[in-house]
Amino acid sequence: MKAARYYGNKDLRVEDIPEPPVEPGKVKIRVEWCGICGTDLHEYEDGPIFCPTAAHPHPLTGESAPVTLGHEFAGVIAELGEGVTGLEVGDRVAVEPYITCGECLYCVSGRYNLCVKGGFIGLSGQGGGYSEFVVVPRERVFGLGELSTEIGALVEPIAVGYHAVKRSGIQAGQTAVVFGAGPIGLVTTACLRAIGVEQVIVVELSSIRKAKAPAAGAALVLDPSETDVPARVRELTDGLGAHVAFECVGASPALQGALDATRNGGTVVNVSIWGHKAEIDMFGLVMRELNLIGTSAYCGDHAEVIGLLRAGKIPAEQFITGRIAVDDILDAGFRELIENKEENVKVLVHP
């Protein structure tokens, strides 16, 4: 079968590899669409980061580069392994692409996203969504019902935003500020609106990304180069500030802005992945009793996200800005997103 394989820094090759056989307790999926994630781009440009190397094979898969990339995928069930129930051949499904040990403290307590040996299908081995077929454990497969597999490929990135929203504890009727209108900032905004948070303020510098925020659910978009964002947020909240802020940029000014725009005792959720150390005012965080928390991917969120999508509460189609074949993944996919990241949200790949 055809697959896009990561060999190392700036070395991604589309080649033919053996089709994986189905195994007991697992599901063979014919991939229809797989989204290109920022993690894939970082791996290509700056890696290996998450992908295992010959010197350090992944502890659970035992694999090292080359590995098939792609972890935001959906498709149609092609074959069921022995013992699999609750699914049928031909079902449209999305995948929660975790690889976990099932034995550590975090796995047994239900917080498997924190598994000490964990990895991801499409980064750590066990195939990936930039291929025609993937075989995955039954517990990682979620039926889409009437949803298309294009929307199914968006379940994984939307689950990242949804998990962050759940971690924040925000309630309908409260105010949220989202710093950044890139892909994760936009899906976080959409998830906030989906659970009933109407006053969602998005902060963004890029004119192109600012234009995308209202459709995702932003009630107001602020440009930090033109507006004192914390002051404006306080004006809109009786002088108090937002209940919750989400940092989706990965830059110290954005994180500090999120802290400054949040009311005393409020919560700031860091959603972005940082490649450097942050610099913030810790004195203000302490004296104002702010809660600064992290959020890692998702955990038990896929079914709820699919439910919101099926109910029409997340207008996901808007996030698809390109559809390409796997043969074109380098030029029309990776390089397009690297060179024109502001114009794109999610490019989907068809194997």
Short mmCIF file of C-alpha atoms in Angstrom, two decimals:
data_model
loop_
_atom_site.label_atom_id
_atom_site.label_comp_id
_atom_site.label_asym_id
_atom_site.label_seq_id
_atom_site.Cartn_x
_atom_site.Cartn_y
_atom_site.Cartn_z
CA MET A 1 0.00 0.00 0.00
CA LYS A 2 1.03 3.64 -0.42
CA ALA A 3 2.27 5.55 2.64
CA ALA A 4 4.09 8.77 3.55
CA ARG A 5 7.03 7.80 5.76
CA TYR A 6 9.25 9.97 7.96
CA TYR A 7 12.93 9.06 7.76
CA GLY A 8 14.39 12.09 9.52
CA ASN A 9 14.79 15.84 9.36
CA LYS A 10 13.24 17.18 6.12
CA ASP A 11 13.06 13.62 4.80
CA LEU A 12 9.48 12.50 4.06
CA ARG A 13 8.98 9.87 1.36
CA VAL A 14 5.87 8.46 -0.29
CA GLU A 15 6.54 4.78 -0.92
CA ASP A 16 4.95 1.35 -1.09
CA ILE A 17 4.96 -0.73 2.09
CA PRO A 18 3.19 -3.98 3.09
CA GLU A 19 -0.48 -3.73 3.96
CA PRO A 20 -0.94 -4.50 7.69
CA PRO A 21 -2.91 -7.66 8.62
CA VAL A 22 -5.77 -7.42 11.10
CA GLU A 23 -5.12 -8.87 14.57
CA PRO A 24 -7.39 -10.13 17.38
CA GLY A 25 -9.05 -7.29 19.26
CA LYS A 26 -8.15 -4.81 16.54
CA VAL A 27 -9.84 -3.05 13.64
CA LYS A 28 -8.50 -2.57 10.12
CA ILE A 29 -9.46 0.82 8.73
CA ARG A 30 -9.29 2.01 5.14
CA VAL A 31 -8.17 5.60 5.67
CA GLU A 32 -10.13 8.19 3.70
CA TRP A 33 -8.83 11.45 5.16
CA CYS A 34 -6.00 12.48 7.47
CA GLY A 35 -5.31 16.03 8.64
CA ILE A 36 -1.84 17.56 8.61
CA CYS A 37 -1.02 18.62 12.17
CA GLY A 38 1.43 21.26 13.33
CA THR A 39 3.21 18.44 15.14
CA ASP A 40 3.88 16.77 11.78
CA LEU A 41 5.30 20.02 10.44
CA HIS A 42 7.58 20.46 13.47
CA GLU A 43 8.72 16.87 13.08
CA TYR A 44 9.57 17.49 9.43
CA GLU A 45 11.31 20.83 9.97
CA ASP A 46 13.00 20.37 13.35
CA GLY A 47 12.82 16.66 14.19
CA PRO A 48 13.07 14.02 15.10
CA ILE A 49 11.14 15.20 18.18
CA PHE A 50 8.40 12.65 18.86
CA CYS A 51 9.39 10.08 16.23
CA PRO A 52 11.66 7.37 17.69
CA THR A 53 15.18 6.95 16.38
CA ALA A 54 17.40 3.90 16.00
CA ALA A 55 19.24 4.97 19.15
CA HIS A 56 15.98 5.32 21.07
CA PRO A 57 13.21 3.02 19.75
CA HIS A 58 9.78 3.63 21.20
CA PRO A 59 9.38 1.64 24.45
CA LEU A 60 5.96 0.24 23.50
CA THR A 61 6.13 -0.22 19.74
CA GLY A 62 9.83 -1.05 19.55
CA GLU A 63 9.89 0.90 16.29
CA SER A 64 12.19 3.62 15.04
CA ALA A 65 12.31 5.75 11.90
CA PRO A 66 11.16 5.34 9.24
CA VAL A 67 7.59 5.55 10.56
CA THR A 68 4.35 6.36 8.77
CA LEU A 69 3.05 9.77 9.85
CA GLY A 70 -0.52 10.97 10.36
CA HIS A 71 -2.56 10.89 13.57
CA GLU A 72 -5.67 12.94 12.67
CA PHE A 73 -7.48 10.35 10.59
CA ALA A 74 -10.83 8.78 9.83
CA GLY A 75 -12.00 6.13 7.43
CA VAL A 76 -14.16 3.09 6.83
CA ILE A 77 -13.82 -0.27 8.59
CA ALA A 78 -12.36 -2.81 6.18
CA GLU A 79 -12.02 -5.80 8.51
CA LEU A 80 -12.67 -6.76 12.14
CA GLY A 81 -10.25 -8.78 14.20
CA GLU A 82 -11.34 -11.75 16.28
CA GLY A 83 -13.32 -10.74 19.36
CA VAL A 84 -14.25 -7.25 18.17
CA THR A 85 -17.87 -6.30 18.86
CA GLY A 86 -20.02 -3.18 18.48
CA LEU A 87 -18.71 -2.31 15.03
CA GLU A 88 -19.46 -3.44 11.48
CA VAL A 89 -17.47 -3.56 8.26
CA GLY A 90 -18.33 -0.41 6.32
CA ASP A 91 -18.83 1.81 9.39
CA ARG A 92 -17.35 5.28 9.19
CA VAL A 93 -15.03 5.79 12.17
CA ALA A 94 -12.55 8.19 13.75
CA VAL A 95 -9.55 7.13 15.81
CA GLU A 96 -8.12 8.30 19.12
CA PRO A 97 -4.50 7.63 18.16
CA TYR A 98 -2.96 6.83 21.52
CA ILE A 99 -0.45 4.08 22.20
CA THR A 100 -0.45 3.40 25.96
CA CYS A 101 0.94 0.78 28.31
CA GLY A 102 -2.30 0.17 30.24
CA GLU A 103 -0.28 -0.63 33.37
CA CYS A 104 1.13 2.60 34.83
CA LEU A 105 -0.57 4.68 37.54
CA TYR A 106 -2.02 7.07 34.99
CA CYS A 107 -3.41 4.39 32.69
CA VAL A 108 -5.10 2.45 35.48
CA SER A 109 -6.56 5.65 36.97
CA GLY A 110 -8.11 6.68 33.65
CA ARG A 111 -5.67 9.49 32.80
CA TYR A 112 -4.05 7.55 30.00
CA ASN A 113 -3.03 10.72 28.17
CA LEU A 114 -0.30 10.97 30.82
CA CYS A 115 1.00 7.41 30.29
CA VAL A 116 4.70 7.29 31.22
CA LYS A 117 5.54 5.28 28.09
CA GLY A 118 2.82 6.65 25.85
CA GLY A 119 2.99 7.61 22.21
CA PHE A 120 0.80 8.17 19.19
CA ILE A 121 -0.16 6.11 16.16
CA GLY A 122 1.30 8.14 13.30
CA LEU A 123 4.31 9.34 15.30
CA SER A 124 5.57 6.46 17.44
CA GLY A 125 4.90 3.54 15.10
CA GLN A 126 1.96 1.15 14.48
CA GLY A 127 1.23 2.79 11.14
CA GLY A 128 -0.34 6.16 10.50
CA GLY A 129 -3.07 8.04 8.67
CA TYR A 130 -0.94 8.95 5.67
CA SER A 131 -1.41 5.39 4.43
CA GLU A 132 -4.19 3.39 2.81
CA PHE A 133 -4.80 1.10 5.80
CA VAL A 134 -4.19 1.24 9.55
CA VAL A 135 -4.84 -1.43 12.17
CA VAL A 136 -5.76 -0.05 15.60
CA PRO A 137 -7.07 -1.40 18.93
CA ARG A 138 -10.87 -1.61 19.22
CA GLU A 139 -10.96 0.79 22.19
CA ARG A 140 -9.45 3.57 20.05
CA VAL A 141 -12.19 3.42 17.39
CA PHE A 142 -15.28 5.66 17.51
CA GLY A 143 -18.27 5.45 15.20
CA LEU A 144 -19.16 8.61 13.29
CA GLY A 145 -22.76 7.76 12.47
CA GLU A 146 -23.93 9.98 9.63
CA LEU A 147 -20.87 12.27 9.79
CA SER A 148 -18.51 12.21 6.82
CA THR A 149 -14.95 10.99 7.20
CA GLU A 150 -13.77 14.51 6.25
CA ILE A 151 -15.40 15.78 9.44
CA GLY A 152 -14.18 12.63 11.18
CA ALA A 153 -10.59 13.65 10.46
CA LEU A 154 -11.24 16.84 12.44
CA VAL A 155 -12.37 15.01 15.58
CA GLU A 156 -8.81 14.63 16.89
CA PRO A 157 -7.79 18.33 16.71
CA ILE A 158 -11.20 19.44 17.97
CA ALA A 159 -10.77 17.06 20.92
CA VAL A 160 -7.60 18.97 21.86
CA GLY A 161 -9.60 22.18 22.20
CA TYR A 162 -12.49 20.42 23.90
CA HIS A 163 -10.20 18.83 26.49
CA ALA A 164 -8.71 22.26 27.24
CA VAL A 165 -12.19 23.71 27.70
CA LYS A 166 -13.16 20.88 30.07
CA ARG A 167 -9.92 21.30 32.03
CA SER A 168 -10.69 25.00 32.51
CA GLY A 169 -13.95 24.40 34.36
CA ILE A 170 -15.62 27.27 32.50
CA GLN A 171 -19.41 27.42 32.57
CA ALA A 172 -22.04 28.79 30.21
CA GLY A 173 -22.58 32.48 30.90
CA GLN A 174 -18.96 33.15 31.80
CA THR A 175 -16.38 35.04 29.73
CA ALA A 176 -13.40 33.47 27.95
CA VAL A 177 -10.44 34.98 26.13
CA VAL A 178 -8.57 32.90 23.55
CA PHE A 179 -5.10 34.11 22.63
CA GLY A 180 -4.32 32.97 19.09
CA ALA A 181 -6.54 32.17 16.09
CA GLY A 182 -4.46 29.40 14.58
CA PRO A 183 -5.99 25.93 14.19
CA ILE A 184 -6.05 25.12 17.92
CA GLY A 185 -7.22 28.59 18.93
CA LEU A 186 -10.07 28.37 16.43
CA VAL A 187 -11.25 24.92 17.54
CA THR A 188 -10.98 26.00 21.20
CA THR A 189 -13.21 28.95 20.36
CA ALA A 190 -15.69 26.66 18.62
CA CYS A 191 -15.76 24.28 21.59
CA LEU A 192 -16.41 27.14 24.01
CA ARG A 193 -19.42 28.21 21.97
CA ALA A 194 -20.58 24.60 21.69
CA ILE A 195 -20.90 24.29 25.48
CA GLY A 196 -22.77 27.59 25.77
CA VAL A 197 -20.07 30.20 26.44
CA GLU A 198 -21.29 33.16 24.40
CA GLN A 199 -18.80 35.87 25.33
CA VAL A 200 -15.66 34.51 23.68
CA ILE A 201 -13.00 37.12 22.91
CA VAL A 202 -10.23 36.14 20.50
CA VAL A 203 -6.87 37.93 20.46
CA GLU A 204 -4.88 37.77 17.21
CA LEU A 205 -2.34 39.86 15.26
CA SER A 206 -2.75 38.37 11.78
CA SER A 207 -5.41 40.03 9.64
CA ILE A 208 -6.12 36.75 7.84
CA ARG A 209 -6.58 34.80 11.06
CA LYS A 210 -8.63 37.61 12.63
CA ALA A 211 -11.07 37.23 9.76
CA LYS A 212 -11.52 33.51 10.53
CA ALA A 213 -12.32 33.94 14.23
CA PRO A 214 -15.97 35.16 14.05
CA ALA A 215 -17.07 32.11 12.04
CA ALA A 216 -15.50 29.89 14.70
CA GLY A 217 -17.58 31.62 17.35
CA ALA A 218 -15.72 34.74 18.50
CA ALA A 219 -18.03 37.47 19.76
CA LEU A 220 -15.19 39.98 19.57
CA VAL A 221 -11.72 39.95 18.01
CA LEU A 222 -8.95 42.15 19.44
CA ASP A 223 -5.60 43.02 17.86
CA PRO A 224 -2.95 43.39 20.61
CA SER A 225 -0.95 45.77 18.40
CA GLU A 226 -3.90 48.17 18.40
CA THR A 227 -5.65 47.53 21.71
CA ASP A 228 -4.67 47.20 25.37
CA VAL A 229 -6.25 43.75 25.57
CA PRO A 230 -6.38 43.31 29.38
CA ALA A 231 -7.88 46.80 29.80
CA ARG A 232 -10.49 46.17 27.10
CA VAL A 233 -11.44 42.80 28.60
CA ARG A 234 -11.92 44.44 32.01
CA GLU A 235 -14.14 47.10 30.40
CA LEU A 236 -16.34 44.32 29.06
CA THR A 237 -16.53 42.44 32.37
CA ASP A 238 -17.44 45.08 34.95
CA GLY A 239 -13.80 45.81 35.64
CA LEU A 240 -13.00 42.24 36.67
CA GLY A 241 -11.50 40.40 33.70
CA ALA A 242 -12.31 37.09 32.03
CA HIS A 243 -13.18 33.99 34.02
CA VAL A 244 -10.83 31.88 31.88
CA ALA A 245 -8.13 32.59 29.30
CA PHE A 246 -6.61 30.11 26.86
CA GLU A 247 -3.04 30.53 25.57
CA CYS A 248 -2.85 29.02 22.07
CA VAL A 249 0.22 30.83 20.71
CA GLY A 250 3.29 29.57 22.54
CA ALA A 251 4.79 33.03 23.17
CA SER A 252 5.51 34.82 26.44
CA PRO A 253 3.63 38.05 25.53
CA ALA A 254 0.51 35.99 24.83
CA LEU A 255 0.79 34.03 28.06
CA GLN A 256 1.36 37.20 30.08
CA GLY A 257 -1.54 38.84 28.28
CA ALA A 258 -3.73 35.87 29.21
CA LEU A 259 -2.74 36.22 32.87
CA ASP A 260 -3.36 39.97 32.83
CA ALA A 261 -6.75 39.63 31.14
CA THR A 262 -8.02 37.11 33.72
CA ARG A 263 -9.84 38.15 36.88
CA ASN A 264 -8.43 37.52 40.35
CA GLY A 265 -8.85 33.84 41.19
CA GLY A 266 -9.45 33.01 37.53
CA THR A 267 -7.85 30.33 35.38
CA VAL A 268 -5.38 30.42 32.49
CA VAL A 269 -5.05 27.25 30.41
CA ASN A 270 -1.85 26.77 28.42
CA VAL A 271 -2.86 24.82 25.32
CA SER A 272 0.11 25.49 23.03
CA ILE A 273 3.29 23.42 22.78
CA TRP A 274 6.33 25.52 23.64
CA GLY A 275 9.77 25.19 22.08
CA HIS A 276 11.39 27.55 24.59
CA LYS A 277 11.06 28.71 28.19
CA ALA A 278 8.30 31.17 29.09
CA GLU A 279 8.84 34.48 30.89
CA ILE A 280 5.92 35.66 33.02
CA ASP A 281 5.22 37.80 36.09
CA MET A 282 5.05 35.20 38.86
CA PHE A 283 4.43 37.87 41.53
CA GLY A 284 1.17 38.84 39.88
CA LEU A 285 0.15 35.21 39.51
CA VAL A 286 0.71 34.61 43.24
CA MET A 287 -0.86 37.80 44.60
CA ARG A 288 -3.96 37.43 42.41
CA GLU A 289 -4.32 33.69 43.14
CA LEU A 290 -4.50 32.81 39.46
CA ASN A 291 -4.68 29.19 38.37
CA LEU A 292 -2.22 28.41 35.57
CA ILE A 293 -2.79 24.88 34.26
CA GLY A 294 -1.60 22.72 31.40
CA THR A 295 -3.64 20.49 29.12
CA SER A 296 -2.28 17.50 27.21
CA ALA A 297 -4.10 16.40 24.06
CA TYR A 298 -7.33 14.61 25.10
CA CYS A 299 -8.59 11.80 27.30
CA GLY A 300 -12.05 10.31 26.93
CA ASP A 301 -13.17 13.25 24.78
CA HIS A 302 -13.69 11.76 21.31
CA ALA A 303 -17.21 10.43 21.88
CA GLU A 304 -18.37 13.76 23.32
CA VAL A 305 -16.82 15.71 20.43
CA ILE A 306 -18.54 13.43 17.92
CA GLY A 307 -21.81 14.02 19.78
CA LEU A 308 -21.39 17.80 19.49
CA LEU A 309 -20.56 17.49 15.79
CA ARG A 310 -23.57 15.27 15.14
CA ALA A 311 -25.78 17.79 16.97
CA GLY A 312 -24.49 20.59 14.74
CA LYS A 313 -22.98 22.52 17.64
CA ILE A 314 -19.51 22.79 16.08
CA PRO A 315 -19.43 24.19 12.50
CA ALA A 316 -16.40 22.12 11.54
CA GLU A 317 -16.53 22.32 7.74
CA GLN A 318 -15.05 25.84 7.88
CA PHE A 319 -11.77 24.48 9.24
CA ILE A 320 -11.01 22.47 6.07
CA THR A 321 -8.94 24.70 3.79
CA GLY A 322 -7.47 22.09 1.47
CA ARG A 323 -7.85 18.51 0.22
CA ILE A 324 -4.91 16.76 -1.44
CA ALA A 325 -3.68 13.31 -2.45
CA VAL A 326 -0.88 11.67 -0.49
CA ASP A 327 1.35 11.88 -3.59
CA ASP A 328 1.21 15.68 -3.22
CA ILE A 329 1.80 15.77 0.53
CA LEU A 330 5.18 17.48 0.40
CA ASP A 331 4.46 20.39 -1.95
CA ALA A 332 0.71 20.92 -1.57
CA GLY A 333 0.67 19.85 2.08
CA PHE A 334 3.73 20.36 4.25
CA ARG A 335 5.38 23.16 2.25
CA GLU A 336 2.07 24.91 1.65
CA LEU A 337 1.34 24.98 5.39
CA ILE A 338 4.88 26.03 6.31
CA GLU A 339 5.01 28.85 3.76
CA ASN A 340 1.35 29.98 3.98
CA LYS A 341 0.31 29.00 7.49
CA GLU A 342 -1.90 32.04 8.05
CA GLU A 343 -4.10 31.26 5.05
CA ASN A 344 -4.70 27.66 6.09
CA VAL A 345 -6.37 25.93 8.99
CA LYS A 346 -6.55 22.22 8.14
CA VAL A 347 -5.35 20.49 4.98
CA LEU A 348 -6.69 16.95 4.59
CA VAL A 349 -4.76 14.17 2.87
CA HIS A 350 -6.41 11.31 0.98
CA PRO A 351 -4.20 8.19 0.81
#
